[in-house]
Coordinates of C-alpha atoms (C1' of nucleotides) in Angstrom, one line a residue:
Chain A
X13 CA 18.1 -11.2 12.8
X14 CA 18.8 -13.3 9.8
X15 CA 21.4 -12.5 7.3
X16 CA 20.1 -9.7 5.2
X17 CA 22.2 -10.0 2.1
X18 CA 22.1 -13.8 1.6
X19 CA 22.1 -14.5 -2.1
X20 CA 19.8 -17.5 -1.8
X21 CA 17.0 -17.2 -4.3
X22 CA 13.5 -17.0 -2.9
X23 CA 10.0 -16.1 -3.9
X24 CA 8.9 -12.9 -5.5
X25 CA 7.3 -11.8 -2.3
X26 CA 10.4 -12.7 -0.4
X27 CA 12.4 -10.2 -2.6
X28 CA 10.2 -7.4 -1.4
X29 CA 10.8 -8.4 2.2
X30 CA 14.5 -8.6 1.6
X31 CA 14.7 -5.1 0.1
X32 CA 12.4 -3.8 2.8
X33 CA 14.7 -5.2 5.5
X34 CA 17.6 -3.5 3.8
X35 CA 15.9 -0.3 4.5
X36 CA 14.4 -1.0 7.9
X37 CA 17.6 -2.4 9.3
X38 CA 19.5 0.7 8.3
X39 CA 21.8 -1.2 6.0
X40 CA 20.8 1.5 3.5
X41 CA 20.4 4.6 5.7
X42 CA 18.0 7.4 4.9
X43 CA 18.9 9.2 1.8
X44 CA 20.9 6.3 0.3
X45 CA 20.5 5.3 -3.3
X46 CA 19.0 1.9 -4.2
X47 CA 20.3 1.2 -7.7
X48 CA 18.2 -1.4 -9.5
X49 CA 21.1 -3.0 -11.2
X50 CA 23.0 -3.5 -7.9
X51 CA 20.0 -5.0 -6.1
X52 CA 19.3 -7.2 -9.1
X53 CA 22.8 -8.6 -9.1
X54 CA 22.8 -8.9 -5.3
X55 CA 19.6 -11.0 -5.2
X56 CA 20.4 -12.8 -8.5
X57 CA 17.3 -11.7 -10.3
X58 CA 16.7 -9.4 -13.2
X59 CA 15.8 -5.7 -12.8
X60 CA 12.1 -6.3 -13.5
X61 CA 11.2 -7.9 -10.2
X62 CA 13.4 -5.4 -8.4
X63 CA 11.6 -2.5 -10.0
X64 CA 8.3 -4.0 -8.9
X65 CA 9.5 -4.3 -5.3
X66 CA 10.8 -0.8 -5.3
X67 CA 7.5 0.5 -6.5
X68 CA 5.8 -1.3 -3.7
X69 CA 8.2 0.3 -1.2
X70 CA 7.5 3.7 -2.7
X71 CA 3.8 3.0 -2.1
X72 CA 4.5 2.0 1.4
X73 CA 6.3 5.3 2.0
X74 CA 9.7 3.8 2.7
X75 CA 11.3 4.7 -0.6
X76 CA 11.1 7.8 -2.8
X77 CA 11.5 7.2 -6.6
X78 CA 12.6 10.3 -8.4
X79 CA 11.8 9.6 -12.1
X80 CA 14.7 9.0 -14.3
X81 CA 17.0 9.5 -11.3
X82 CA 16.7 6.6 -8.9
X83 CA 15.2 5.2 -5.7
X84 CA 16.2 6.6 -2.4
X85 CA 15.5 5.6 1.2
X86 CA 13.0 8.1 2.5
X87 CA 13.7 10.0 5.7
X88 CA 10.5 10.6 7.5
X89 CA 10.2 14.2 8.6
X90 CA 9.5 15.0 12.2
X91 CA 6.0 16.1 11.3
X92 CA 5.3 12.8 9.6
X93 CA 6.5 11.0 12.7
X94 CA 4.1 13.0 14.8
X95 CA 1.3 12.1 12.4
X96 CA 2.2 8.5 12.4
X97 CA 2.2 8.4 16.2
X98 CA -1.3 9.9 16.2
X99 CA -2.4 7.1 13.9
X100 CA -0.6 4.5 16.1
X101 CA -2.5 5.7 19.1
X102 CA -5.8 5.4 17.3
X103 CA -5.2 2.0 15.8
X104 CA -3.7 0.5 18.9
X105 CA -6.6 1.9 20.9
X106 CA -9.0 0.2 18.6
X107 CA -7.1 -3.0 18.9
X108 CA -7.1 -3.0 22.7
X109 CA -10.8 -2.2 22.6
X110 CA -11.6 -5.1 20.3
X111 CA -9.4 -7.5 22.2
X112 CA -11.1 -6.5 25.5
X113 CA -14.4 -7.4 23.9
X114 CA -13.3 -10.9 22.9
X115 CA -13.0 -12.3 26.4
X116 CA -10.5 -15.0 27.4
X117 CA -8.4 -15.8 24.4
X118 CA -5.0 -17.2 23.8
X119 CA -3.5 -13.8 23.4
X120 CA -4.1 -13.0 27.1
X121 CA -1.6 -15.7 28.1
X122 CA 0.9 -14.2 25.7
X123 CA 0.4 -10.8 27.2
X124 CA 0.7 -12.0 30.8
X125 CA 3.9 -13.9 30.0
X126 CA 5.3 -10.9 28.1
X127 CA 4.8 -8.6 31.1
X128 CA 6.6 -11.0 33.4
X129 CA 9.5 -11.3 31.0
X130 CA 9.5 -7.5 30.5
X131 CA 9.9 -6.9 34.2
X132 CA 12.7 -9.5 34.4
X133 CA 14.4 -7.8 31.5
X134 CA 14.0 -4.4 33.1
X135 CA 15.4 -5.6 36.4
X136 CA 18.5 -7.1 34.6
X137 CA 18.9 -3.9 32.6
X138 CA 18.7 -5.9 29.3
X139 CA 17.6 -3.1 27.1
X140 CA 17.8 -5.2 23.9
X141 CA 15.4 -7.8 25.3
X142 CA 13.1 -5.2 26.8
X143 CA 12.8 -3.4 23.5
X144 CA 11.9 -6.6 21.8
X145 CA 9.3 -7.5 24.4
X146 CA 7.7 -4.1 24.2
X147 CA 7.4 -4.6 20.5
X148 CA 5.9 -8.0 20.9
X149 CA 3.4 -6.7 23.5
X150 CA 2.0 -4.2 21.1
X151 CA 1.9 -6.6 18.2
X152 CA 0.2 -9.2 20.4
X153 CA -2.6 -6.7 21.2
X154 CA -3.0 -5.8 17.5
X155 CA -3.1 -9.4 16.4
X156 CA -5.4 -10.2 19.3
X157 CA -7.9 -7.7 18.0
X158 CA -8.8 -10.5 15.5
X159 CA -9.2 -7.8 12.8
X160 CA -7.0 -8.7 9.9
X161 CA -7.5 -5.4 8.1
X162 CA -6.4 -3.6 11.2
X163 CA -3.3 -5.8 11.3
X164 CA -2.5 -4.9 7.7
X165 CA -2.8 -1.2 8.2
X166 CA -0.8 -1.4 11.4
X167 CA 1.9 -3.2 9.6
X168 CA 2.1 -0.5 7.0
X169 CA 2.1 2.1 9.7
X170 CA 4.9 0.5 11.6
X171 CA 7.0 0.1 8.5
X172 CA 6.6 3.8 7.8
X173 CA 7.7 4.6 11.4
X174 CA 10.8 2.5 10.9
X175 CA 10.1 1.5 14.4
X176 CA 13.2 -0.6 14.9
X177 CA 15.2 2.6 14.8
X178 CA 13.1 4.5 17.2
X179 CA 12.4 1.9 20.0
X180 CA 15.9 1.5 21.0
X181 CA 16.4 5.2 21.5
X182 CA 13.3 5.4 23.6
X183 CA 14.5 2.7 25.9
X184 CA 17.6 4.7 26.8
X185 CA 15.5 6.7 29.2
X186 CA 15.6 4.8 32.5
X187 CA 12.5 6.4 34.0
X188 CA 10.5 5.5 31.0
X189 CA 10.9 1.8 31.4
X190 CA 9.2 1.6 34.7
X191 CA 6.4 3.9 33.6
X192 CA 6.0 1.9 30.4
X193 CA 5.7 -1.4 32.2
X194 CA 3.2 0.2 34.6
X195 CA 1.1 1.3 31.6
X196 CA 1.3 -2.1 30.0
X197 CA -0.1 -3.6 33.2
X198 CA -2.9 -1.1 33.2
X199 CA -3.8 -2.0 29.6
X200 CA -3.8 -5.7 30.4
X201 CA -5.9 -5.2 33.5
X202 CA -8.6 -3.4 31.5
X203 CA -8.6 -6.2 28.9
X204 CA -8.9 -8.8 31.5
X205 CA -11.8 -6.9 33.0
X206 CA -13.4 -7.0 29.5
X207 CA -13.7 -3.2 29.5
X208 CA -13.3 -2.0 25.9
X209 CA -13.5 1.6 26.7
X210 CA -11.1 1.4 29.6
X211 CA -8.7 -0.7 27.5
X212 CA -8.8 1.7 24.6
X213 CA -8.2 4.6 26.9
X214 CA -5.4 3.0 28.7
X215 CA -3.8 2.0 25.4
X216 CA -4.1 5.4 24.0
X217 CA -2.6 7.0 27.1
X218 CA 0.3 4.6 26.9
X219 CA 1.0 5.2 23.2
X220 CA 0.7 8.9 23.7
X221 CA 3.2 8.9 26.6
X222 CA 5.7 6.7 24.8
X223 CA 5.4 8.8 21.6
X224 CA 6.2 11.9 23.7
X225 CA 9.4 10.2 24.8
X226 CA 10.3 9.0 21.3
X227 CA 9.8 12.5 19.9
X228 CA 11.8 14.1 22.7
X229 CA 14.8 11.9 21.9
X230 CA 14.2 12.1 18.2
X231 CA 16.8 13.9 16.2
X232 CA 15.2 13.6 12.8
X233 CA 15.8 15.9 9.9
X234 CA 14.4 19.4 10.0
X235 CA 13.5 21.1 13.2
X236 CA 10.6 22.7 11.5
X237 CA 8.1 22.9 14.3
X238 CA 4.4 22.3 13.7
Chain B
X8 CA -17.8 10.4 -14.3
X9 CA -15.2 10.9 -17.0
X10 CA -14.7 8.4 -19.7
X11 CA -13.0 5.4 -18.2
X12 CA -11.6 3.7 -21.2
X13 CA -10.3 6.7 -23.1
X14 CA -7.2 5.6 -25.0
X15 CA -5.3 8.9 -24.4
X16 CA -1.9 8.2 -23.1
X17 CA -1.0 9.6 -19.7
X18 CA 1.5 9.3 -17.0
X19 CA 2.5 6.1 -15.3
X20 CA 0.7 7.1 -12.1
X21 CA -2.3 7.9 -14.2
X22 CA -2.4 4.3 -15.5
X23 CA -2.7 3.1 -11.9
X24 CA -5.7 5.4 -11.4
X25 CA -7.3 4.4 -14.6
X26 CA -7.2 0.7 -13.8
X27 CA -8.3 1.4 -10.2
X28 CA -11.3 3.2 -11.5
X29 CA -12.1 0.3 -13.8
X30 CA -12.5 -1.7 -10.6
X31 CA -14.1 0.9 -8.3
X32 CA -16.6 1.9 -10.9
X33 CA -17.8 -1.6 -11.3
X34 CA -16.8 -1.7 -15.0
X35 CA -15.0 -4.8 -14.0
X36 CA -17.2 -6.4 -11.4
X37 CA -15.9 -8.5 -8.5
X38 CA -14.5 -11.8 -9.7
X39 CA -13.8 -10.4 -13.1
X40 CA -10.5 -11.2 -14.8
X41 CA -8.1 -8.4 -15.7
X42 CA -5.9 -9.7 -18.5
X43 CA -2.6 -7.8 -18.8
X44 CA -2.6 -8.0 -22.6
X45 CA -6.0 -6.6 -22.8
X46 CA -5.3 -3.7 -20.5
X47 CA -2.0 -3.0 -22.2
X48 CA -3.7 -2.7 -25.5
X49 CA -6.6 -0.7 -24.2
X50 CA -4.3 1.9 -22.6
X51 CA -1.7 1.7 -25.4
X52 CA 1.2 0.7 -23.2
X53 CA 3.2 -2.5 -22.9
X54 CA 2.5 -5.1 -20.4
X55 CA 5.2 -4.1 -18.0
X56 CA 3.6 -0.9 -16.6
X57 CA 0.3 -2.7 -16.5
X58 CA 1.9 -5.4 -14.4
X59 CA 3.3 -2.8 -12.0
X60 CA -0.1 -1.2 -11.6
X61 CA -1.8 -4.5 -11.0
X62 CA 0.7 -5.4 -8.3
X63 CA 0.0 -2.0 -6.6
X64 CA -3.7 -2.8 -6.7
X65 CA -3.0 -6.2 -5.2
X66 CA -1.2 -4.5 -2.4
X67 CA -4.1 -2.1 -2.0
X68 CA -6.4 -5.1 -1.6
X69 CA -8.5 -4.4 -4.6
X70 CA -7.1 -7.1 -6.8
X71 CA -6.1 -10.7 -6.2
X72 CA -3.2 -12.1 -8.3
X73 CA -3.2 -15.8 -8.6
X74 CA 0.3 -16.7 -9.8
X75 CA 0.5 -18.0 -13.3
X76 CA -3.3 -17.6 -13.6
X77 CA -4.3 -14.0 -13.7
X78 CA -5.5 -10.9 -11.8
X79 CA -9.0 -10.8 -10.5
X80 CA -11.2 -8.1 -8.9
X81 CA -11.4 -9.0 -5.3
X82 CA -14.8 -9.3 -3.6
X83 CA -14.5 -8.2 0.0
X84 CA -16.1 -10.7 2.3
X85 CA -18.7 -9.6 4.8
X86 CA -16.2 -10.1 7.6
X87 CA -13.7 -7.8 5.9
X88 CA -16.3 -5.1 5.4
X89 CA -17.1 -5.3 9.1
X90 CA -13.4 -5.0 9.9
X91 CA -13.0 -2.1 7.5
X92 CA -15.9 -0.2 9.1
X93 CA -14.3 -0.6 12.5
X94 CA -11.2 1.0 11.1
X95 CA -13.3 3.7 9.4
X96 CA -14.9 4.5 12.7
X97 CA -11.5 4.8 14.4
X98 CA -9.8 6.9 11.7
X99 CA -12.7 9.3 11.2
X100 CA -13.0 9.6 14.9
X101 CA -9.3 10.6 15.0
X102 CA -9.9 13.0 12.2
X103 CA -12.8 14.7 13.8
X104 CA -10.8 15.0 17.0
X105 CA -7.8 16.6 15.3
X106 CA -10.0 18.9 13.4
X107 CA -11.8 20.1 16.5
X108 CA -8.5 20.9 18.0
X109 CA -7.5 23.1 15.1
X110 CA -10.0 25.9 15.7
X111 CA -11.5 28.0 13.0
X112 CA -10.2 26.8 9.7
X113 CA -11.3 26.9 6.1
X114 CA -12.7 23.4 6.4
X115 CA -15.5 24.6 8.7
X116 CA -17.0 26.7 6.0
X117 CA -16.9 23.7 3.7
X118 CA -18.7 21.6 6.3
X119 CA -21.4 24.2 7.0
X120 CA -22.1 24.6 3.3
X121 CA -22.1 20.9 2.8
X122 CA -24.8 20.4 5.5
X123 CA -27.0 23.1 4.0
X124 CA -26.7 21.5 0.6
X125 CA -27.3 18.0 2.1
X126 CA -30.6 19.1 3.6
X127 CA -31.6 20.6 0.4
X128 CA -30.8 17.4 -1.5
X129 CA -32.6 15.4 1.1
X130 CA -35.7 17.6 0.8
X131 CA -35.7 17.3 -3.0
X132 CA -35.2 13.6 -2.7
X133 CA -32.0 13.8 -4.9
X134 CA -30.3 10.7 -3.7
X135 CA -27.4 10.9 -6.1
X136 CA -26.5 14.4 -4.9
X137 CA -27.1 13.4 -1.3
X138 CA -24.7 10.5 -1.5
X139 CA -22.1 12.6 -3.1
X140 CA -22.4 15.2 -0.3
X141 CA -22.2 12.6 2.4
X142 CA -19.0 11.4 0.8
X143 CA -17.6 14.9 0.6
X144 CA -18.5 15.6 4.2
X145 CA -16.5 12.7 5.5
X146 CA -13.6 13.5 3.2
X147 CA -13.6 17.2 4.3
X148 CA -13.3 16.1 7.9
X149 CA -10.4 13.7 7.1
X150 CA -8.6 16.3 5.1
X151 CA -9.3 18.9 7.8
X152 CA -7.4 16.8 10.3
X153 CA -4.3 18.2 8.7
X154 CA -2.7 14.8 9.1
X155 CA -1.5 13.7 5.7
X156 CA -0.6 10.2 6.8
X157 CA -4.1 9.8 8.1
X158 CA -5.4 10.9 4.7
X159 CA -3.2 8.3 3.0
X160 CA -4.4 5.5 5.2
X161 CA -8.0 6.7 4.9
X162 CA -7.7 6.7 1.1
X163 CA -6.5 3.1 1.2
X164 CA -9.3 2.1 3.5
X165 CA -12.0 3.7 1.3
X166 CA -10.6 2.1 -1.8
X167 CA -10.8 -1.3 -0.1
X168 CA -14.3 -0.6 1.0
X169 CA -15.3 0.2 -2.6
X170 CA -17.4 2.8 -1.0
X171 CA -18.9 4.0 -4.2
X172 CA -20.9 0.8 -4.4
X173 CA -22.0 0.8 -0.8
X174 CA -23.1 4.4 -0.2
X175 CA -25.8 4.4 -2.8
X176 CA -27.4 1.3 -1.3
X177 CA -27.4 2.9 2.2
X178 CA -29.1 6.0 0.9
X179 CA -32.1 3.8 -0.2
X180 CA -33.3 3.8 3.4
X181 CA -35.4 6.9 3.8
X182 CA -35.2 7.0 7.6
X183 CA -31.5 6.9 7.5
X184 CA -31.1 10.2 5.6
X185 CA -32.7 12.2 8.3
X186 CA -30.8 10.5 11.0
X187 CA -27.5 10.9 9.1
X188 CA -28.0 14.6 8.6
X189 CA -28.8 14.9 12.3
X190 CA -25.6 13.1 13.2
X191 CA -23.5 15.3 10.8
X192 CA -24.9 18.4 12.5
X193 CA -23.9 16.9 15.9
X194 CA -20.4 16.3 14.7
X195 CA -20.0 19.8 13.2
X196 CA -21.3 21.3 16.4
X197 CA -18.7 19.6 18.5
X198 CA -16.0 20.7 16.1
X199 CA -17.2 24.2 16.3
X200 CA -17.2 24.0 20.1
X201 CA -13.5 22.9 19.8
X202 CA -14.4 19.8 21.8
X203 CA -12.0 17.0 20.5
X204 CA -13.5 14.3 22.7
X205 CA -17.0 15.2 21.8
X206 CA -16.2 15.4 18.1
X207 CA -14.5 12.1 18.2
X208 CA -17.4 10.5 20.0
X209 CA -20.0 12.0 17.7
X210 CA -18.1 11.0 14.7
X211 CA -17.7 7.4 15.9
X212 CA -21.3 7.1 16.7
X213 CA -22.3 8.4 13.3
X214 CA -19.9 6.0 11.5
X215 CA -21.1 3.1 13.6
X216 CA -24.8 3.9 12.9
X217 CA -24.2 4.2 9.2
X218 CA -22.1 1.1 9.0
X219 CA -25.0 -0.8 10.7
X220 CA -27.2 0.3 7.9
X221 CA -24.7 -0.5 5.2
X222 CA -24.2 -4.0 6.6
X223 CA -27.9 -4.5 6.9
X224 CA -28.5 -3.8 3.3
X225 CA -25.3 -5.5 2.2
X226 CA -25.7 -8.7 0.2
X227 CA -22.0 -9.6 -0.1
X228 CA -20.7 -13.0 -0.7
X229 CA -20.8 -15.6 2.1
X230 CA -23.2 -15.3 4.9
X231 CA -20.6 -16.7 7.2
X232 CA -21.4 -14.9 10.4
X233 CA -18.7 -13.8 12.8
Chain C
dT4 C1' -21.1 -43.7 -21.2
dG5 C1' -17.8 -41.9 -17.9
dA6 C1' -13.3 -41.1 -16.1
dG7 C1' -8.5 -40.3 -16.5
dA8 C1' -4.5 -38.8 -18.9
dA9 C1' -2.0 -36.4 -22.3
dG10 C1' -1.5 -32.6 -25.2
dA11 C1' -2.7 -27.9 -26.9
dT12 C1' -3.2 -23.2 -25.8
dC13 C1' -3.2 -19.2 -23.4
dT14 C1' -1.5 -16.4 -19.7
dT15 C1' 1.7 -14.9 -16.7
dG16 C1' 6.8 -14.2 -14.9
dC17 C1' 11.1 -12.7 -15.9
dA18 C1' 15.3 -11.5 -18.7
dT19 C1' 17.1 -8.5 -21.8
dG20 C1' 17.6 -4.7 -25.2
dC21 C1' 17.1 -0.1 -26.4
dA22 C1' 15.7 4.6 -26.1
dA23 C1' 15.1 8.7 -23.2
dC24 C1' 16.5 11.6 -19.7
dA25 C1' 19.1 13.6 -15.7
dA26 C1' 23.4 14.8 -13.5
dG27 C1' 28.1 15.7 -13.7
dC28 C1' 32.2 17.2 -16.4
dC29 C1' 34.7 19.6 -19.5
dT30 C1' 35.4 23.3 -22.5
dA31 C1' 35.0 27.8 -24.2
dC32 C1' 33.9 32.5 -23.8
dG33 C1' 33.0 36.8 -21.3
Chain D
dC16 C1' 38.7 33.7 -12.9
dG17 C1' 33.8 32.6 -13.1
dT18 C1' 30.0 31.1 -15.6
dA19 C1' 27.3 29.2 -19.2
dG20 C1' 26.6 25.7 -22.6
dG21 C1' 27.2 21.3 -24.6
dC22 C1' 28.7 16.6 -24.2
dT23 C1' 29.4 12.2 -21.9
dT24 C1' 28.0 8.8 -18.9
dG25 C1' 25.2 6.3 -16.2
dT26 C1' 20.6 5.1 -14.8
dT27 C1' 15.9 4.5 -15.4
dG28 C1' 11.4 3.4 -18.2
dC29 C1' 9.4 0.5 -21.2
dA30 C1' 8.9 -2.9 -25.1
dT31 C1' 9.5 -7.3 -26.4
dG32 C1' 10.9 -12.3 -26.4
dC33 C1' 10.9 -16.6 -24.3
dA34 C1' 10.1 -20.1 -21.0
dA35 C1' 7.1 -22.1 -17.3
dG36 C1' 2.9 -23.3 -15.6
dA37 C1' -2.2 -23.7 -15.3
dT38 C1' -6.5 -24.6 -17.5
dC39 C1' -9.2 -26.7 -21.0
dT40 C1' -10.0 -30.0 -24.6
dT41 C1' -9.9 -34.2 -26.5
dC42 C1' -8.7 -38.8 -27.0
dT43 C1' -8.5 -43.4 -25.2
dC44 C1' -9.8 -47.1 -22.5
dA45 C1' -12.5 -49.5 -19.1

DNA sequence: TGAGAAGATCTTGCATGCAACAAGCCTACG
DNA sequence: CGTAGGCTTGTTGCATGCAAGATCTTCTCA
């Protein structure tokens, strides 16, 4: 990770990323207030571009703006997390299907290498590295779909899931790592076989299984069951 | 349609909708410039909230902001439309699947009534009404999924597709109407049978078929084939 | 006549100022 | 002692002013 509060001035799009990272990294935990004046001073800009960025983040679902009160980091409810995982399953399934249809592309090499690295990380109990590799595996498939609109929606989705917080917890389960790697292999195999239906199915199974784990370990907000 | 340029002052969220409608309705056609000063005067606000709204629309993919130049209505390329239809297929498939899982809910009544009305509209050759009913059918299924995040993403997707422009063209094909109604019936039947897999499959088939038609009639921008 | 450069002009991008409103505090009264 | 009402304070929401940059026009020179 790069320094998150570096005062170097950047672009206007960079400001949005900076503030988003403040939220995603947990620097500002759920419920925290994000005062415009503070952020403006911190990033050495005026309140106007900060306001624009905060509005974007509200639109992305990361921030809640209460009129005349302030901007607060939004805590996704358990129900929302379930909903987002259902979407994740669907979108990643589509991505795997599209990738399988594409044939031999550069992304396959990335995936193969990723799997080898993942197993190495699992063997050496390097949870940090493993979590990162899992993340990269999923992203490689989505990017490999060669559908940029899908990538856009997926990015939005993952931001809303605040994935960085969830993945690490999931990895705590020792049994899950082995199963997850197995499922990744199954997905890759289907893609290599150019089997769109098989790839989609394998991917969806995998996402479903891992979401079960994530939700089991999840301790988010209300216990209001669905 | 309500008056799109009424100068009555509204909320700040209403301003976003107003400008979005200007784009979606075709009042400002693809490629058109959206000058901040003009919009500010037209809606009787200052440039600041207009700027915020335009930035949102850029984020939604409807508008392109060229720095220091201006905001322009974005023309989706043919490739983007294909990508968006792939997403549409996936999301509506998910929606149908989730709805089928829910059992007898209020939405089923809406769908049944919609189908009757659709056939009536088809018989009386009322293309306008038919297009509206098709639109409502799809939305009813998405809303019936009871997954609000899905609804959010779907809304975004449909905005990007500028669906209002496309549907009417599709309906021009006389053979398509009969087939489409047939497919709608098939989807509803699967939902009534509480068959998530069947419903998803039927929905995806339907979306795929109708997207083929839409793309065949489409005359968008570059003919750069994929 | 055509091409290139310099200037004019128009638009955006951002900083700042001010008004409006919400939340918390303090006081007064029951 | 508790509660209700008004005030204070701090923050947001928006209008406006100004500077920077991009485009277009025009002038000059080959």
